[in-house]
Short mmCIF file of C-alpha atoms in Angstrom, two decimals:
data_model
loop_
_atom_site.label_atom_id
_atom_site.label_comp_id
_atom_site.label_asym_id
_atom_site.label_seq_id
_atom_site.Cartn_x
_atom_site.Cartn_y
_atom_site.Cartn_z
CA MET A 1 -3.28 -44.83 -45.37
CA GLY A 2 -2.93 -40.93 -44.95
CA PHE A 3 -0.90 -39.72 -41.78
CA ALA A 4 0.08 -35.60 -40.51
CA ARG A 5 1.57 -33.80 -37.30
CA ALA A 6 0.50 -30.55 -36.48
CA CYS A 7 1.89 -28.66 -33.00
CA SER A 8 0.37 -27.30 -30.19
CA VAL A 9 0.94 -26.61 -26.35
CA ALA A 10 -0.18 -28.07 -23.69
CA LEU A 11 -0.37 -25.45 -20.26
CA VAL A 12 0.87 -26.52 -17.02
CA GLY A 13 0.36 -23.69 -14.28
CA VAL A 14 2.06 -21.07 -16.24
CA GLU A 15 4.31 -23.10 -18.55
CA GLY A 16 4.13 -24.87 -21.28
CA VAL A 17 4.75 -28.54 -23.42
CA VAL A 18 5.07 -28.56 -26.40
CA VAL A 19 2.20 -31.31 -27.67
CA GLU A 20 2.39 -32.85 -31.04
CA VAL A 21 -0.91 -33.79 -32.45
CA GLN A 22 -0.68 -36.68 -34.81
CA ALA A 23 -3.60 -37.73 -37.23
CA ASP A 24 -3.50 -40.93 -39.08
CA LEU A 25 -6.27 -41.97 -41.83
CA GLU A 26 -6.98 -45.83 -42.09
CA PRO A 27 -9.77 -47.34 -44.43
CA GLY A 28 -12.76 -48.80 -42.27
CA VAL A 29 -15.87 -47.58 -40.64
CA ALA A 30 -15.73 -43.33 -40.85
CA ALA A 31 -14.74 -42.84 -36.75
CA PHE A 32 -13.20 -39.95 -34.74
CA THR A 33 -10.66 -41.63 -32.22
CA LEU A 34 -9.10 -38.87 -29.61
CA VAL A 35 -6.30 -40.07 -27.43
CA GLY A 36 -3.45 -38.56 -25.35
CA LEU A 37 -5.34 -37.68 -21.88
CA PRO A 38 -7.57 -35.52 -22.68
CA ASP A 39 -10.32 -33.65 -20.79
CA LYS A 40 -13.93 -32.68 -21.15
CA SER A 41 -13.38 -29.93 -23.06
CA LEU A 42 -11.02 -31.31 -25.53
CA VAL A 43 -12.45 -34.54 -26.46
CA GLU A 44 -15.47 -32.30 -27.52
CA SER A 45 -13.13 -30.59 -29.71
CA ARG A 46 -13.90 -33.65 -32.02
CA ASP A 47 -17.10 -32.72 -32.63
CA ARG A 48 -16.83 -28.83 -33.05
CA VAL A 49 -13.62 -29.41 -36.37
CA ARG A 50 -15.44 -31.71 -37.80
CA ALA A 51 -18.60 -28.86 -37.92
CA ALA A 52 -15.23 -26.18 -38.36
CA VAL A 53 -14.20 -27.94 -41.37
CA VAL A 54 -17.61 -28.90 -43.99
CA ASN A 55 -18.34 -24.77 -43.13
CA SER A 56 -14.72 -24.10 -44.07
CA GLY A 57 -15.64 -25.47 -47.38
CA ALA A 58 -12.87 -28.42 -47.16
CA GLU A 59 -14.29 -31.84 -47.45
CA TRP A 60 -14.41 -34.04 -44.07
CA PRO A 61 -12.51 -37.66 -44.71
CA GLN A 62 -14.89 -40.83 -44.17
CA LYS A 63 -12.61 -42.98 -43.07
CA LYS A 64 -10.96 -44.21 -39.87
CA LEU A 65 -9.23 -41.08 -38.07
CA THR A 66 -7.54 -41.76 -34.86
CA VAL A 67 -5.34 -38.24 -33.63
CA GLY A 68 -2.90 -38.90 -30.86
CA LEU A 69 -2.10 -35.74 -28.88
CA SER A 70 1.67 -36.75 -27.91
CA PRO A 71 3.23 -37.37 -25.03
CA ALA A 72 0.21 -39.18 -23.67
CA SER A 73 1.45 -38.54 -20.21
CA VAL A 74 1.44 -35.11 -20.04
CA PRO A 75 -2.83 -33.42 -19.53
CA LYS A 76 -4.22 -31.84 -21.77
CA GLY A 77 -7.44 -29.62 -21.44
CA GLY A 78 -8.93 -26.28 -23.18
CA SER A 79 -9.87 -25.89 -26.85
CA GLY A 80 -6.45 -24.33 -27.81
CA PHE A 81 -5.57 -27.71 -29.66
CA ASP A 82 -8.50 -27.25 -32.00
CA LEU A 83 -6.36 -25.55 -35.25
CA ALA A 84 -4.06 -28.13 -34.74
CA VAL A 85 -6.74 -30.98 -34.94
CA ALA A 86 -7.85 -29.67 -37.60
CA CYS A 87 -4.94 -28.62 -39.69
CA ALA A 88 -3.94 -32.25 -38.64
CA VAL A 89 -6.28 -34.16 -40.32
CA LEU A 90 -6.61 -31.35 -43.42
CA GLY A 91 -3.09 -33.00 -44.01
CA ALA A 92 -3.21 -36.53 -43.49
CA ALA A 93 -6.33 -35.85 -46.34
CA GLU A 94 -3.82 -34.85 -48.27
CA ARG A 95 -6.14 -31.06 -48.21
CA ILE A 96 -3.14 -29.62 -47.51
CA ASP A 97 0.80 -30.10 -47.74
CA PRO A 98 1.60 -31.89 -44.53
CA ALA A 99 5.33 -30.87 -45.18
CA ALA A 100 3.78 -27.07 -44.26
CA ILE A 101 2.24 -28.01 -41.17
CA ALA A 102 4.70 -30.04 -39.36
CA ASP A 103 7.28 -27.51 -38.06
CA VAL A 104 4.34 -25.19 -37.19
CA VAL A 105 2.68 -24.57 -33.63
CA MET A 106 -1.29 -24.17 -33.44
CA ILE A 107 -2.98 -22.26 -30.56
CA GLY A 108 -6.62 -21.40 -30.99
CA GLU A 109 -10.21 -22.38 -30.58
CA LEU A 110 -12.78 -23.13 -33.70
CA GLY A 111 -16.24 -22.12 -33.64
CA LEU A 112 -18.66 -24.34 -35.76
CA ASP A 113 -18.83 -21.91 -38.60
CA GLY A 114 -14.58 -22.30 -38.97
CA ARG A 115 -13.86 -19.02 -37.18
CA VAL A 116 -10.80 -19.13 -34.73
CA ARG A 117 -11.50 -18.00 -31.34
CA PRO A 118 -8.76 -16.85 -28.90
CA VAL A 119 -7.92 -18.74 -25.57
CA ARG A 120 -6.21 -17.41 -22.75
CA GLY A 121 -2.23 -18.21 -22.05
CA VAL A 122 -0.85 -17.47 -25.74
CA LEU A 123 1.87 -15.84 -24.81
CA PRO A 124 3.04 -18.90 -22.21
CA ALA A 125 2.11 -20.86 -24.80
CA VAL A 126 4.12 -19.01 -27.92
CA LEU A 127 7.09 -18.67 -24.87
CA ALA A 128 7.85 -22.30 -24.46
CA ALA A 129 6.90 -22.99 -28.20
CA ALA A 130 10.03 -20.39 -29.14
CA GLU A 131 12.12 -22.42 -26.32
CA ALA A 132 11.78 -25.38 -27.61
CA GLY A 133 12.92 -24.18 -30.87
CA TYR A 134 9.75 -22.96 -33.19
CA ARG A 135 9.72 -20.12 -35.25
CA GLN A 136 5.88 -19.85 -37.26
CA VAL A 137 3.31 -19.82 -34.75
CA VAL A 138 -0.34 -19.56 -35.94
CA VAL A 139 -2.82 -17.94 -33.71
CA PRO A 140 -6.62 -15.96 -33.71
CA GLU A 141 -6.17 -13.03 -35.16
CA GLN A 142 -7.45 -10.76 -31.88
CA THR A 143 -4.20 -12.66 -29.87
CA ALA A 144 -1.44 -11.54 -32.41
CA GLY A 145 -0.47 -8.48 -30.57
CA GLU A 146 0.10 -10.94 -27.52
CA ALA A 147 2.01 -13.62 -29.29
CA ALA A 148 4.75 -10.84 -30.81
CA LEU A 149 6.07 -10.31 -27.75
CA VAL A 150 7.84 -13.22 -28.19
CA PRO A 151 11.39 -12.16 -29.75
CA GLY A 152 12.44 -14.24 -32.68
CA VAL A 153 9.13 -16.05 -33.93
CA SER A 154 6.97 -15.42 -36.89
CA VAL A 155 3.11 -14.53 -35.79
CA LEU A 156 0.55 -15.58 -37.85
CA GLY A 157 -2.89 -13.97 -36.89
CA VAL A 158 -5.66 -15.40 -38.80
CA ARG A 159 -9.18 -14.72 -38.34
CA SER A 160 -11.07 -18.36 -40.26
CA LEU A 161 -9.67 -21.85 -40.33
CA ARG A 162 -10.76 -21.06 -44.82
CA GLN A 163 -8.30 -18.17 -44.41
CA LEU A 164 -5.18 -20.58 -43.07
CA ILE A 165 -6.09 -23.12 -45.10
CA ALA A 166 -5.81 -21.01 -47.70
CA VAL A 167 -2.34 -19.54 -46.44
CA LEU A 168 -1.03 -23.00 -46.22
CA GLY A 169 -1.75 -24.15 -49.55
CA ASP A 170 -0.41 -20.67 -51.72
CA GLU A 171 -3.85 -20.02 -52.69
CA PRO A 172 -5.76 -16.41 -52.62
CA VAL A 173 -6.49 -15.64 -49.34
CA PRO A 174 -10.46 -14.67 -48.61
CA GLU A 175 -12.06 -11.87 -46.90
CA GLU A 176 -13.59 -12.88 -43.47
CA PRO A 177 -16.26 -9.87 -42.28
CA ALA A 178 -15.02 -7.49 -39.50
CA ALA A 179 -16.61 -7.65 -36.17
CA ASP A 180 -19.46 -5.09 -35.52
CA ARG A 181 -17.17 -1.84 -34.52
CA GLY A 182 -20.91 -0.79 -32.61
CA ARG A 183 -20.75 -3.06 -29.71
CA PRO A 184 -18.30 -5.01 -27.51
CA ASP A 185 -16.67 -8.16 -29.59
CA ALA A 186 -17.85 -11.31 -28.85
CA MET A 187 -14.69 -13.00 -30.26
CA LEU A 188 -13.22 -11.66 -26.92
CA ALA A 189 -15.28 -13.75 -24.88
CA GLY A 190 -12.54 -16.15 -24.62
CA LEU A 191 -9.71 -14.55 -23.05
CA MET A 192 -11.52 -13.12 -19.61
CA VAL A 193 -13.35 -15.39 -16.79
CA PRO A 194 -15.75 -13.52 -15.50
CA GLY A 195 -15.25 -11.68 -11.96
CA ALA A 196 -11.10 -12.84 -12.22
CA GLY A 197 -10.38 -9.62 -12.68
CA LEU A 198 -12.17 -7.47 -9.12
CA GLY A 199 -9.44 -6.45 -7.46
CA THR A 200 -7.04 -6.88 -9.63
CA GLY A 201 -6.12 -2.80 -10.25
CA LEU A 202 -5.83 -3.73 -13.91
CA ALA A 203 -9.11 -2.51 -15.62
CA PRO A 204 -9.46 -1.48 -18.81
CA LEU A 205 -8.77 2.85 -19.32
CA SER A 206 -11.87 4.63 -19.99
CA SER A 207 -13.50 5.26 -22.88
CA ASP A 208 -11.47 8.99 -23.52
CA GLY A 209 -8.30 7.00 -23.22
CA THR A 210 -7.53 8.24 -19.70
CA ALA A 211 -7.63 5.80 -16.49
CA HIS A 212 -7.71 7.56 -13.03
CA ARG A 213 -4.83 6.47 -10.21
CA PRO A 214 -4.81 7.42 -6.30
CA ASP A 215 -2.19 9.87 -5.70
CA LEU A 216 0.02 9.36 -2.65
CA ALA A 217 -0.95 13.73 -2.62
CA ASP A 218 -4.73 12.87 -1.17
CA VAL A 219 -3.59 11.27 1.91
CA ALA A 220 -3.91 13.69 4.85
CA GLY A 221 -1.10 13.69 7.29
CA GLN A 222 0.85 10.24 8.31
CA GLY A 223 4.65 11.07 7.65
CA ARG A 224 5.11 8.14 9.89
CA ALA A 225 3.09 5.98 7.26
CA ARG A 226 4.60 7.19 4.50
CA LYS A 227 7.82 7.24 4.81
CA ALA A 228 6.89 3.26 5.25
CA LEU A 229 5.39 3.32 2.48
CA GLU A 230 8.89 5.16 0.60
CA VAL A 231 11.04 2.50 2.23
CA ALA A 232 8.90 -0.41 1.23
CA ALA A 233 8.35 0.79 -2.63
CA ALA A 234 12.29 1.46 -2.72
CA GLY A 235 13.55 -2.23 -1.11
CA GLY A 236 9.91 -4.29 -1.98
CA HIS A 237 9.39 -4.29 1.66
CA HIS A 238 6.57 -5.82 3.88
CA LEU A 239 4.41 -3.90 5.60
CA LEU A 240 2.11 -3.98 7.70
CA LEU A 241 -0.18 -0.67 8.74
CA SER A 242 -2.22 -0.84 12.20
CA GLY A 243 -4.74 1.69 13.36
CA PRO A 244 -8.09 2.21 14.03
CA PRO A 245 -10.44 2.40 11.43
CA GLY A 246 -10.98 5.52 8.95
CA ALA A 247 -6.89 6.47 9.89
CA GLY A 248 -5.96 5.90 5.80
CA LYS A 249 -4.54 2.82 5.98
CA THR A 250 -6.68 1.62 2.68
CA MET A 251 -5.93 4.46 0.97
CA LEU A 252 -1.72 4.06 0.98
CA ALA A 253 -1.98 1.06 -0.09
CA GLU A 254 -4.11 2.45 -2.88
CA ARG A 255 -1.48 4.15 -3.84
CA LEU A 256 1.78 2.34 -3.19
CA THR A 257 1.72 0.88 -6.69
CA ALA A 258 1.62 4.63 -8.26
CA ILE A 259 5.48 5.29 -6.50
CA LEU A 260 6.51 1.37 -7.70
CA PRO A 261 8.79 2.06 -11.10
CA PRO A 262 7.97 0.64 -14.04
CA LEU A 263 7.84 -2.85 -14.64
CA SER A 264 11.40 -4.46 -16.56
CA ARG A 265 10.74 -5.92 -19.94
CA GLN A 266 11.75 -9.40 -18.33
CA GLU A 267 8.99 -8.57 -15.41
CA SER A 268 6.51 -7.21 -18.00
CA LEU A 269 6.61 -10.68 -19.45
CA GLU A 270 6.14 -12.57 -16.55
CA VAL A 271 3.14 -10.55 -14.98
CA THR A 272 1.05 -10.76 -18.71
CA ALA A 273 1.75 -14.58 -18.92
CA VAL A 274 0.08 -15.00 -15.45
CA HIS A 275 -2.58 -12.70 -16.15
CA SER A 276 -3.22 -14.65 -19.89
CA VAL A 277 -3.35 -18.14 -18.26
CA ALA A 278 -5.65 -16.92 -15.49
CA GLY A 279 -8.28 -15.14 -17.90
CA ILE A 280 -7.97 -11.09 -16.62
CA LEU A 281 -5.77 -9.71 -19.58
CA PRO A 282 -7.35 -6.07 -20.03
CA PRO A 283 -8.22 -6.23 -24.19
CA GLY A 284 -6.40 -4.38 -26.28
CA GLU A 285 -3.28 -4.10 -23.95
CA PRO A 286 -0.60 -7.24 -24.81
CA LEU A 287 1.57 -6.50 -22.01
CA ILE A 288 1.02 -5.12 -18.72
CA SER A 289 4.13 -2.24 -17.93
CA ARG A 290 3.03 -1.21 -15.11
CA ALA A 291 2.91 -3.45 -11.41
CA PRO A 292 -0.37 -4.69 -10.72
CA TYR A 293 -2.29 -4.41 -7.55
CA CYS A 294 -4.82 -7.35 -5.21
CA ALA A 295 -6.68 -6.72 -2.79
CA PRO A 296 -8.92 -10.48 -2.39
CA HIS A 297 -11.38 -10.35 0.75
CA HIS A 298 -10.91 -11.46 3.70
CA SER A 299 -13.08 -14.27 3.18
CA ALA A 300 -10.48 -15.24 0.74
CA THR A 301 -10.05 -19.34 1.06
CA MET A 302 -6.39 -20.72 1.03
CA GLN A 303 -6.29 -22.22 -2.66
CA SER A 304 -8.05 -18.71 -4.03
CA LEU A 305 -4.96 -17.00 -2.22
CA VAL A 306 -1.87 -19.49 -3.56
CA GLY A 307 -3.90 -21.34 -6.29
CA GLY A 308 -5.76 -24.54 -6.44
CA GLY A 309 -8.85 -25.73 -8.59
CA ASN A 310 -9.98 -28.32 -9.89
CA GLY A 311 -7.60 -30.51 -12.16
CA LEU A 312 -4.21 -28.36 -11.66
CA PRO A 313 -4.07 -26.24 -9.87
CA ARG A 314 -4.75 -21.90 -11.44
CA PRO A 315 -3.20 -18.92 -10.55
CA GLY A 316 -4.41 -17.53 -7.39
CA ALA A 317 -3.96 -14.22 -5.74
CA VAL A 318 -0.17 -14.47 -4.96
CA SER A 319 0.63 -15.11 -8.50
CA LEU A 320 -1.11 -12.42 -9.70
CA ALA A 321 -0.25 -10.04 -7.77
CA HIS A 322 3.57 -11.29 -8.94
CA ARG A 323 5.86 -7.90 -9.64
CA GLY A 324 3.08 -6.18 -7.90
CA VAL A 325 1.21 -5.38 -4.57
CA LEU A 326 -0.93 -8.09 -2.95
CA PHE A 327 -3.18 -5.92 0.25
CA LEU A 328 -4.81 -7.67 2.86
CA ASP A 329 -7.25 -5.15 4.61
CA GLU A 330 -8.87 -6.39 7.56
CA ALA A 331 -5.93 -8.85 8.01
CA PRO A 332 -6.72 -10.62 11.00
CA GLU A 333 -10.36 -10.74 9.72
CA PHE A 334 -8.98 -13.87 7.09
CA SER A 335 -8.71 -17.94 8.28
CA GLY A 336 -5.11 -18.69 9.80
CA ARG A 337 -4.56 -21.24 7.14
CA ALA A 338 -4.95 -19.28 5.10
CA LEU A 339 -2.27 -16.78 6.54
CA ASP A 340 0.15 -19.12 6.95
CA ALA A 341 0.01 -20.63 3.58
CA LEU A 342 2.11 -17.39 2.58
CA ARG A 343 4.49 -17.67 4.88
CA GLN A 344 6.30 -20.15 1.84
CA PRO A 345 6.10 -17.59 -1.18
CA LEU A 346 7.13 -14.63 1.01
CA GLU A 347 10.23 -16.51 1.51
CA SER A 348 10.59 -17.88 -1.83
CA GLY A 349 9.09 -16.18 -4.41
CA HIS A 350 7.38 -18.65 -5.97
CA VAL A 351 4.53 -21.04 -4.79
CA VAL A 352 4.37 -24.69 -5.29
CA VAL A 353 0.83 -26.95 -5.11
CA ALA A 354 0.33 -29.88 -5.25
CA ARG A 355 -2.54 -31.43 -6.10
CA ALA A 356 -3.32 -35.03 -7.45
CA ALA A 357 -3.59 -34.15 -11.08
CA GLY A 358 0.24 -32.99 -10.70
CA VAL A 359 2.50 -30.34 -9.23
CA VAL A 360 2.62 -26.65 -10.80
CA ARG A 361 5.12 -24.15 -9.28
CA LEU A 362 3.69 -20.69 -10.20
CA PRO A 363 5.94 -17.36 -9.58
CA ALA A 364 4.70 -15.14 -6.58
CA ARG A 365 7.33 -12.45 -5.41
CA PHE A 366 4.97 -10.26 -4.79
CA LEU A 367 5.03 -7.19 -2.28
CA MET A 368 2.43 -7.03 0.73
CA ILE A 369 0.37 -4.84 2.60
CA LEU A 370 -1.33 -5.59 5.90
CA ALA A 371 -3.49 -3.85 7.41
CA ALA A 372 -5.13 -4.68 10.48
CA ASN A 373 -7.20 -2.63 13.84
CA PRO A 374 -5.47 -2.59 16.73
CA CYS A 375 -8.99 -4.85 18.70
CA PRO A 376 -12.52 -6.37 16.75
CA CYS A 377 -13.96 -2.25 17.67
CA GLY A 378 -11.45 -0.69 16.33
CA ARG A 379 -10.85 1.84 18.94
CA HIS A 380 -7.86 -0.55 21.52
CA THR A 381 -5.66 2.90 20.80
CA LEU A 382 -7.78 5.81 20.61
CA ALA A 383 -7.67 7.99 24.24
CA GLY A 384 -11.89 8.38 25.16
CA ALA A 385 -12.45 6.19 22.51
CA GLY A 386 -14.39 3.80 24.40
CA CYS A 387 -13.59 0.76 23.46
CA GLU A 388 -15.30 -2.22 25.98
CA CYS A 389 -13.42 -5.06 24.60
CA PRO A 390 -12.20 -6.80 27.29
CA PRO A 391 -8.33 -7.96 27.57
CA SER A 392 -8.72 -11.19 26.28
CA ALA A 393 -10.86 -10.33 23.13
CA VAL A 394 -7.98 -7.78 22.47
CA ARG A 395 -5.01 -10.19 22.73
CA ARG A 396 -7.00 -12.74 20.24
CA TYR A 397 -7.46 -10.78 17.74
CA GLN A 398 -4.11 -9.59 17.80
CA ALA A 399 -3.10 -13.32 17.37
CA ARG A 400 -4.22 -13.77 14.40
CA LEU A 401 -0.97 -12.65 13.07
CA SER A 402 1.09 -15.60 13.81
CA GLY A 403 4.46 -14.73 14.79
CA PRO A 404 5.84 -16.09 12.77
CA LEU A 405 4.00 -14.67 9.37
CA LEU A 406 5.00 -11.26 11.69
CA ASP A 407 8.67 -12.21 11.08
CA ARG A 408 8.56 -12.08 7.54
CA VAL A 409 6.91 -8.18 7.98
CA ASP A 410 9.69 -5.71 7.60
CA LEU A 411 8.05 -2.61 8.56
CA ARG A 412 5.42 -2.50 11.28
CA VAL A 413 3.73 0.91 11.90
CA GLU A 414 1.40 2.44 13.63
CA VAL A 415 -1.24 4.51 11.81
CA GLU A 416 -2.61 7.44 13.93
CA PRO A 417 -5.80 9.10 13.28
CA VAL A 418 -5.95 12.22 11.22
CA GLY A 419 -6.52 15.38 12.78
CA ARG A 420 -8.50 18.12 12.29
CA ALA A 421 -5.70 20.11 10.56
CA ASP A 422 -4.43 17.91 8.70
CA LEU A 423 -7.64 16.92 7.33
CA MET A 424 -9.08 20.23 6.45
CA GLY A 425 -6.02 21.04 4.38
CA SER A 426 -4.42 23.68 7.45
CA GLY A 427 -1.03 21.56 7.22
CA GLY A 428 -0.59 22.04 3.74
CA ARG A 429 -0.66 19.78 0.96
CA GLY A 430 2.09 17.00 1.33
CA GLU A 431 4.05 15.08 -1.83
CA THR A 432 2.28 13.99 -5.19
CA SER A 433 3.38 9.92 -5.75
CA ALA A 434 5.32 11.24 -8.93
CA GLU A 435 8.04 13.17 -6.35
CA VAL A 436 7.55 10.09 -4.70
CA ALA A 437 8.54 7.51 -7.58
CA CYS A 438 11.56 9.82 -8.69
CA ARG A 439 13.07 8.73 -5.18
CA VAL A 440 12.14 5.56 -5.41
CA ARG A 441 13.58 4.89 -8.75
CA GLU A 442 16.83 6.27 -8.28
CA ALA A 443 17.30 4.35 -4.31
CA ARG A 444 16.52 1.61 -6.98
CA GLU A 445 18.68 2.51 -9.07
CA ARG A 446 21.33 2.80 -6.04
CA ALA A 447 20.94 -0.48 -5.59
CA ALA A 448 20.69 -2.51 -8.55
CA GLU A 449 24.63 -0.62 -9.26
CA ARG A 450 25.70 -2.26 -6.34
CA LEU A 451 24.47 -5.96 -6.74
CA ALA A 452 25.08 -5.90 -10.53
CA GLY A 453 26.57 -9.27 -11.56
CA THR A 454 24.23 -10.87 -8.63
CA PRO A 455 21.01 -13.02 -9.31
CA TRP A 456 19.06 -10.35 -7.18
CA THR A 457 17.99 -7.04 -7.50
CA THR A 458 16.54 -5.23 -4.70
CA ASN A 459 17.35 -5.53 -1.23
CA SER A 460 14.57 -7.60 0.00
CA GLU A 461 16.32 -10.07 -1.87
CA VAL A 462 19.43 -9.98 -1.29
CA PRO A 463 20.68 -13.02 2.02
CA GLY A 464 21.57 -12.60 4.99
CA HIS A 465 24.74 -14.07 5.15
CA GLU A 466 25.47 -11.52 2.10
CA LEU A 467 24.41 -8.38 4.41
CA ARG A 468 27.06 -9.67 6.39
CA THR A 469 29.78 -10.90 4.54
CA ARG A 470 30.15 -8.26 1.63
CA LEU A 471 27.38 -5.49 2.31
CA VAL A 472 29.25 -4.08 5.06
CA THR A 473 27.49 -1.18 7.11
CA ALA A 474 29.74 2.00 8.26
CA PRO A 475 31.72 1.15 11.97
CA GLY A 476 29.96 0.53 15.25
CA ALA A 477 26.51 0.58 13.55
CA LEU A 478 24.48 -2.40 14.67
CA MET A 479 25.09 -1.81 18.30
CA ALA A 480 21.53 -1.22 18.45
CA ALA A 481 20.23 -3.88 16.76
CA GLU A 482 22.57 -6.06 18.42
CA ARG A 483 20.94 -5.19 21.64
CA ASP A 484 18.33 -5.52 21.12
CA MET A 485 18.51 -9.20 19.92
CA GLU A 486 20.62 -9.77 22.68
CA ARG A 487 17.29 -8.74 24.64
CA GLY A 488 15.24 -10.88 22.71
CA VAL A 489 13.25 -8.22 20.73
CA LEU A 490 14.68 -9.78 17.35
CA THR A 491 15.16 -12.81 16.05
CA ALA A 492 18.14 -13.56 13.98
CA ARG A 493 15.21 -13.20 10.93
CA GLY A 494 14.69 -9.73 12.31
CA LEU A 495 18.50 -8.91 12.10
CA ASP A 496 19.00 -9.64 8.58
CA ARG A 497 15.75 -8.30 7.93
CA VAL A 498 17.00 -5.05 9.66
CA LEU A 499 20.05 -5.05 7.81
CA ARG A 500 17.76 -4.88 4.49
CA VAL A 501 16.01 -2.35 5.74
CA ALA A 502 18.33 0.20 6.60
CA TRP A 503 20.67 -0.57 3.34
CA THR A 504 16.53 0.56 1.66
CA VAL A 505 17.19 4.21 3.96
CA ALA A 506 20.72 5.16 2.79
CA ASP A 507 19.58 4.29 -0.84
CA LEU A 508 16.78 6.85 0.27
CA ARG A 509 19.08 9.50 1.28
CA ALA A 510 21.88 8.69 -1.43
CA ALA A 511 24.24 7.04 0.74
CA ASP A 512 27.23 4.52 0.97
CA ARG A 513 26.59 2.30 3.33
CA PRO A 514 23.74 2.56 6.35
CA ASP A 515 25.83 4.76 8.98
CA ALA A 516 24.09 4.56 12.57
CA SER A 517 20.62 6.67 12.15
CA ASP A 518 20.07 4.18 9.26
CA ILE A 519 20.10 0.91 11.43
CA ALA A 520 18.32 3.34 13.96
CA VAL A 521 14.96 3.59 11.42
CA ALA A 522 14.77 0.70 10.69
CA LEU A 523 14.43 -0.59 14.05
CA GLU A 524 12.11 1.60 14.84
CA LEU A 525 9.85 1.05 11.61
CA ARG A 526 10.35 -3.11 12.43
CA THR A 527 9.67 -2.94 16.55
CA GLY A 528 7.76 0.70 16.91
CA ILE A 529 9.92 1.37 19.76
CA GLN A 530 10.80 5.15 19.37
CA ARG A 531 14.84 5.71 18.55
CA GLY A 532 14.54 9.52 18.39
CA VAL A 533 15.37 9.69 14.75
CA PRO A 534 13.19 12.05 12.04
CA MET A 535 10.69 9.65 10.30
CA ARG A 536 10.16 12.06 7.63
CA ALA A 537 9.34 11.52 3.81
CA GLY A 538 12.67 11.79 2.03
CA ALA A 539 16.59 11.87 2.63
CA SER A 540 17.26 11.01 6.72
#
């Protein structure tokens, strides 16, 4: 009787569980049994592994073979267990030393010819292995750069099972022919889900190594909306842009990521892990360093927004926009169930999806931008534009954005139609994204310095209790906000959000704490009521 074990990782959402792959050989009729709660794609690995081992020059054991995946209570799926199963079988057959693979985590799919194909979710799998104490990982050669992002782990990238057998047995490593560089690498097909990357803003670079990024200077006029965009980027505040069609709402939202600061190392790992599991990680870019941008169509279902799918839920749009921007264009056209499902991740920064196969917790700390027309035809706010929508239709259309959802939006701005002078350029070109991004970065640095030693990094994350007790405003600054709360214009949550925005406005003008003018700007950005304060971009 022969026995050997190797290790692999099962992904549950974006979190990994180390799985011990055990192989046992006993005398009897040749058979291959796979146990341990595998799914259909994992059951099919029996045929893939057998063909890969034989075509790699090794002898397949003609005995009763049982492969167990432990812990057996965790659902396991995908083809990433092939490499560990093959090595465990070869270890039980004494083709390789069982001690050499006992503490090695192996991730990869095997082709019938023995080539090792890449799979999705390598980064979260290696992160889970490192947290479990494993220090040696074997992955496909194409994903070695992604696995190497995890510190303290020795990564071996292999091109075929033959190479891995030679490395484990201290034998000469055979040369494997490289892919034909004159055509796309077919081995990378397993990393990308067709169509899953649409709208994410993470398209691969062009052939000359550059990618066009929209600039804020392209937007004509819209001083108030530009100010709101700068405040949203500096403090991580959610924003509602309402106005007639063609006013520039989508242009403003598409340029928000250009003024956001680069992701920190920890944030980059979080975003890369989610996109790796979802299959939208750009080839050749193992680490995402800029904020993602996700703009789902208004016909998107609730499951596509918050996560879902057959079996264990997969990341939805709110998770793909983690640490970035989620833009909902034509927001009133989304279904009410889909919009209301956003309320929990907007507050907590994560989404918990419960399905029959299990409960998954997915990260979802994003900056939400809503764009809406004032009525079904879009001309309700235009003087002399000929809006024929009856008042009841206008009310129904605007009521599609529920009060609880809008109460979680810090900034609400009316985007006015662009005038001829602004559109033709006689009003002068606006500030570029680089200039605004510099102010945003400085404001975030001030906020991070003030919040040092706390679990928060931006003003939008600070709880209301801290805002009212530890982070005190200037004397008499809250008088206008208190009057609005007494009149019913502001809720308790609304007052907290006004305080958060006021701290962001103070950070943008390099002030120590908000004063009455900062509170007035925050109130105007939230309620839309004119307060007689300047709303130009930059310092107030």
